[in-house]
Amino acid sequence: MGKNLKGAFIYLGIIFISVILLYKLPQDSYSMIQYIVKPIRFENSVLNLSGLVPLIMLFVGIRGLCRLEWFADKSKLLITIIVLILVMPAMRGTLDMAKTIYLSNLNNEMRSIDFKDIDIKISSITDHDVTMNIKLELTDYREDMSDFQIRMYLPDSWTVYFNKKFIDFDESYKSFGRRRPIIVDKEISVQLADGITRDNVFDSQWYWETFEFELFNNIDSSKLIYHGT
């Protein structure tokens, strides 16, 4: 193997690893690097350094490619643009394909469902209850149809506010498979526990908490994990 070819494999491999580190894990809102380098939370702010490591790896990879004899007379800016616009999207596409194959072949109806987006908002707080708006955009990678229900597990710190660990959604949901979107738009009102005031909820910094959504039917179940930011 020639020196240039070997170097190209090495530096493209470094770039590919940076893409893998930033890729969202199945059934999780975190990427691998976010578990390795967790956010640093202060009193009213958060410092997220998880993107720094992949950024450094990307810089090393591009810089290494620019130094190869193959590209000695090429514009460094052009090489950088090609990597960002063509190479990295192709790498992400490869990971998308691998995820699709993995999830579509799982012998579990619920584990084949992944989320594309999750949005949790508190729309109102009174002295008696809290109203939350929850929107889930799900994708089922299997070919078959399935029915399921959803249970939302509250963060551990919230159990004192509501005296409950989870909330069951009343509706039953249907998946038609084949990566068709499943939209769940739900408004839930939860009664506050005795002695808890609206100020307790305001001061809880709930938007940093982790919520789990269990999808289940009579056959299978799985959990989607959403980390607040």
Short mmCIF file of C-alpha atoms in Angstrom, two decimals:
data_model
loop_
_atom_site.label_atom_id
_atom_site.label_comp_id
_atom_site.label_asym_id
_atom_site.label_seq_id
_atom_site.Cartn_x
_atom_site.Cartn_y
_atom_site.Cartn_z
CA MET A 1 0.00 0.00 0.00
CA GLY A 2 1.44 3.36 -1.05
CA LYS A 3 2.20 6.07 1.47
CA ASN A 4 -0.47 8.40 0.06
CA LEU A 5 -3.16 5.73 0.05
CA LYS A 6 -2.32 4.65 3.59
CA GLY A 7 -2.36 8.26 4.77
CA ALA A 8 -5.71 8.88 3.07
CA PHE A 9 -7.22 5.85 4.86
CA ILE A 10 -5.85 7.03 8.20
CA TYR A 11 -7.08 10.61 7.94
CA LEU A 12 -10.45 9.66 6.46
CA GLY A 13 -10.74 7.15 9.31
CA ILE A 14 -10.14 9.93 11.83
CA ILE A 15 -12.87 12.01 10.17
CA PHE A 16 -15.21 9.00 10.15
CA ILE A 17 -14.65 8.44 13.88
CA SER A 18 -15.56 12.08 14.52
CA VAL A 19 -18.81 11.51 12.60
CA ILE A 20 -19.54 8.35 14.61
CA LEU A 21 -18.96 10.18 17.91
CA LEU A 22 -21.52 12.84 16.94
CA TYR A 23 -24.12 10.39 15.59
CA LYS A 24 -27.22 10.01 17.75
CA LEU A 25 -27.54 6.60 19.38
CA PRO A 26 -30.66 4.52 18.65
CA GLN A 27 -33.54 5.24 21.06
CA ASP A 28 -31.50 8.02 22.66
CA SER A 29 -31.18 11.78 22.24
CA TYR A 30 -27.48 11.64 23.15
CA SER A 31 -24.60 10.77 20.87
CA MET A 32 -21.71 8.60 22.02
CA ILE A 33 -19.48 11.60 22.75
CA GLN A 34 -22.18 13.17 24.95
CA TYR A 35 -21.97 10.15 27.25
CA ILE A 36 -18.18 10.38 27.31
CA VAL A 37 -18.00 14.17 27.78
CA LYS A 38 -21.12 15.11 29.71
CA PRO A 39 -22.45 18.67 29.98
CA ILE A 40 -21.12 20.76 32.86
CA ARG A 41 -24.05 22.41 34.60
CA PHE A 42 -23.79 25.57 36.65
CA GLU A 43 -26.51 27.30 38.65
CA ASN A 44 -28.37 28.76 35.67
CA SER A 45 -26.33 27.70 32.66
CA VAL A 46 -24.72 24.70 31.02
CA LEU A 47 -21.36 24.26 29.29
CA ASN A 48 -21.35 21.59 26.60
CA LEU A 49 -17.85 20.53 25.55
CA SER A 50 -18.84 17.28 23.83
CA GLY A 51 -18.37 18.71 20.35
CA LEU A 52 -14.79 19.78 21.01
CA VAL A 53 -13.20 16.34 20.62
CA PRO A 54 -14.85 15.55 17.24
CA LEU A 55 -14.01 19.07 16.05
CA ILE A 56 -10.33 18.53 16.87
CA MET A 57 -10.40 15.14 15.13
CA LEU A 58 -12.02 16.73 12.07
CA PHE A 59 -9.30 19.39 12.00
CA VAL A 60 -6.56 16.74 12.28
CA GLY A 61 -8.15 14.67 9.50
CA ILE A 62 -8.52 17.56 7.05
CA ARG A 63 -5.05 18.89 7.86
CA GLY A 64 -3.59 15.45 7.27
CA LEU A 65 -5.32 15.10 3.90
CA CYS A 66 -4.03 18.50 2.82
CA ARG A 67 -0.46 17.39 3.58
CA LEU A 68 -0.58 14.31 1.36
CA GLU A 69 1.39 14.49 -1.89
CA TRP A 70 -1.81 13.73 -3.80
CA PHE A 71 -3.24 17.07 -2.76
CA ALA A 72 -0.03 19.10 -2.48
CA ASP A 73 -1.00 21.39 -5.37
CA LYS A 74 -4.70 21.54 -4.44
CA SER A 75 -6.42 24.34 -2.55
CA LYS A 76 -6.78 23.59 1.16
CA LEU A 77 -10.08 25.45 1.13
CA LEU A 78 -11.35 23.26 -1.70
CA ILE A 79 -10.35 20.08 0.16
CA THR A 80 -12.09 21.34 3.31
CA ILE A 81 -15.28 22.13 1.36
CA ILE A 82 -15.26 18.69 -0.29
CA VAL A 83 -14.87 16.99 3.10
CA LEU A 84 -17.68 19.02 4.70
CA ILE A 85 -20.14 18.94 1.78
CA LEU A 86 -19.49 15.53 0.21
CA VAL A 87 -17.41 13.22 2.40
CA MET A 88 -19.05 13.76 5.80
CA PRO A 89 -22.66 13.53 4.49
CA ALA A 90 -21.69 10.28 2.74
CA MET A 91 -20.29 8.97 6.02
CA ARG A 92 -23.49 9.94 7.86
CA GLY A 93 -25.48 8.25 5.11
CA THR A 94 -23.51 5.06 5.74
CA LEU A 95 -24.39 5.24 9.44
CA ASP A 96 -28.05 5.89 8.56
CA MET A 97 -28.05 2.78 6.38
CA ALA A 98 -26.42 0.70 9.12
CA LYS A 99 -28.99 1.92 11.65
CA THR A 100 -31.85 1.14 9.29
CA ILE A 101 -30.58 -2.41 8.71
CA TYR A 102 -30.02 -2.93 12.45
CA LEU A 103 -33.42 -1.65 13.61
CA SER A 104 -35.41 -3.27 10.80
CA ASN A 105 -34.01 -6.71 11.66
CA LEU A 106 -34.58 -6.62 15.41
CA ASN A 107 -36.91 -9.33 16.66
CA ASN A 108 -38.83 -6.78 18.71
CA GLU A 109 -41.71 -4.66 17.43
CA MET A 110 -41.09 -1.76 19.78
CA ARG A 111 -37.29 -1.61 19.59
CA SER A 112 -37.56 -1.02 15.85
CA ILE A 113 -39.16 2.37 16.62
CA ASP A 114 -36.76 5.27 17.04
CA PHE A 115 -37.45 8.94 17.60
CA LYS A 116 -36.62 11.66 15.14
CA ASP A 117 -37.50 14.51 17.47
CA ILE A 118 -38.86 15.07 20.98
CA ASP A 119 -40.12 18.34 22.38
CA ILE A 120 -41.27 18.77 26.00
CA LYS A 121 -42.66 22.08 27.21
CA ILE A 122 -44.46 23.25 30.33
CA SER A 123 -47.30 25.40 29.03
CA SER A 124 -48.80 26.43 32.36
CA ILE A 125 -48.26 26.05 36.11
CA THR A 126 -50.89 26.79 38.72
CA ASP A 127 -50.99 26.23 42.47
CA HIS A 128 -52.70 22.90 41.81
CA ASP A 129 -51.28 21.36 38.65
CA VAL A 130 -48.77 21.51 35.82
CA THR A 131 -49.71 21.26 32.15
CA MET A 132 -47.11 19.80 29.80
CA ASN A 133 -47.11 19.70 26.01
CA ILE A 134 -45.27 16.68 24.65
CA LYS A 135 -44.56 16.12 20.97
CA LEU A 136 -42.87 12.98 19.73
CA GLU A 137 -41.92 12.34 16.13
CA LEU A 138 -41.22 8.62 15.77
CA THR A 139 -40.05 6.38 12.94
CA ASP A 140 -40.71 2.64 12.67
CA TYR A 141 -38.06 0.78 10.69
CA ARG A 142 -39.94 -2.51 10.42
CA GLU A 143 -42.21 -3.50 7.55
CA ASP A 144 -45.16 -4.64 9.66
CA MET A 145 -47.94 -2.67 11.33
CA SER A 146 -48.19 -2.59 15.11
CA ASP A 147 -50.26 -1.01 17.88
CA PHE A 148 -48.68 0.34 21.02
CA GLN A 149 -49.16 2.57 24.04
CA ILE A 150 -46.82 5.09 25.64
CA ARG A 151 -45.76 5.53 29.26
CA MET A 152 -43.69 8.56 30.23
CA TYR A 153 -41.39 8.12 33.22
CA LEU A 154 -40.82 11.30 35.18
CA PRO A 155 -37.33 12.27 36.38
CA ASP A 156 -36.50 11.01 39.87
CA SER A 157 -36.40 14.57 41.19
CA TRP A 158 -40.01 15.07 40.08
CA THR A 159 -41.55 12.28 42.13
CA VAL A 160 -41.71 14.56 45.17
CA TYR A 161 -43.66 17.15 43.16
CA PHE A 162 -46.32 14.80 41.78
CA ASN A 163 -46.22 11.67 43.96
CA LYS A 164 -45.98 9.48 40.86
CA LYS A 165 -43.20 7.94 38.83
CA PHE A 166 -44.86 7.71 35.44
CA ILE A 167 -47.79 8.90 33.35
CA ASP A 168 -49.68 6.65 30.93
CA PHE A 169 -50.94 8.24 27.73
CA ASP A 170 -54.63 7.46 27.30
CA GLU A 171 -54.52 6.85 23.57
CA SER A 172 -53.33 3.80 21.67
CA TYR A 173 -51.05 4.52 18.71
CA LYS A 174 -50.56 2.69 15.43
CA SER A 175 -47.42 2.24 13.38
CA PHE A 176 -47.60 1.35 9.69
CA GLY A 177 -43.89 0.56 9.44
CA ARG A 178 -41.69 1.33 6.43
CA ARG A 179 -40.21 4.44 8.09
CA ARG A 180 -43.52 6.27 7.99
CA PRO A 181 -43.67 9.06 10.60
CA ILE A 182 -45.67 8.59 13.79
CA ILE A 183 -46.65 11.93 15.32
CA VAL A 184 -47.66 12.03 18.99
CA ASP A 185 -48.92 15.42 20.17
CA LYS A 186 -50.11 15.22 23.76
CA GLU A 187 -51.16 17.69 26.46
CA ILE A 188 -51.02 16.33 30.00
CA SER A 189 -52.08 17.94 33.27
CA VAL A 190 -50.49 16.54 36.43
CA GLN A 191 -51.71 17.43 39.90
CA LEU A 192 -49.11 18.78 42.33
CA ALA A 193 -48.47 16.90 45.55
CA ASP A 194 -49.57 18.37 48.87
CA GLY A 195 -47.26 21.12 50.07
CA ILE A 196 -45.72 21.70 46.63
CA THR A 197 -46.08 25.14 45.06
CA ARG A 198 -45.58 26.45 41.56
CA ASP A 199 -42.31 28.05 42.68
CA ASN A 200 -40.91 24.60 43.50
CA VAL A 201 -41.46 23.54 39.89
CA PHE A 202 -40.10 26.82 38.50
CA ASP A 203 -36.91 26.39 40.54
CA SER A 204 -36.43 22.72 39.66
CA GLN A 205 -34.59 23.38 36.35
CA TRP A 206 -36.73 20.62 34.85
CA TYR A 207 -35.43 21.32 31.33
CA TRP A 208 -32.14 19.63 32.30
CA GLU A 209 -33.82 16.45 33.44
CA THR A 210 -33.94 13.09 31.66
CA PHE A 211 -37.30 11.68 30.56
CA GLU A 212 -37.92 8.11 29.47
CA PHE A 213 -40.74 7.02 27.17
CA GLU A 214 -41.71 3.37 27.21
CA LEU A 215 -43.42 2.04 24.10
CA PHE A 216 -45.25 -1.20 24.83
CA ASN A 217 -47.92 -3.63 23.70
CA ASN A 218 -48.85 -7.18 24.67
CA ILE A 219 -45.75 -8.59 22.99
CA ASP A 220 -42.78 -6.24 23.29
CA SER A 221 -41.57 -3.04 24.90
CA SER A 222 -38.69 -0.58 24.60
CA LYS A 223 -37.61 2.77 26.03
CA LEU A 224 -36.67 6.03 24.36
CA ILE A 225 -34.40 8.29 26.41
CA TYR A 226 -34.57 12.06 26.13
CA HIS A 227 -31.90 14.15 27.86
CA GLY A 228 -32.79 17.75 28.61
CA THR A 229 -30.46 20.51 27.53
#
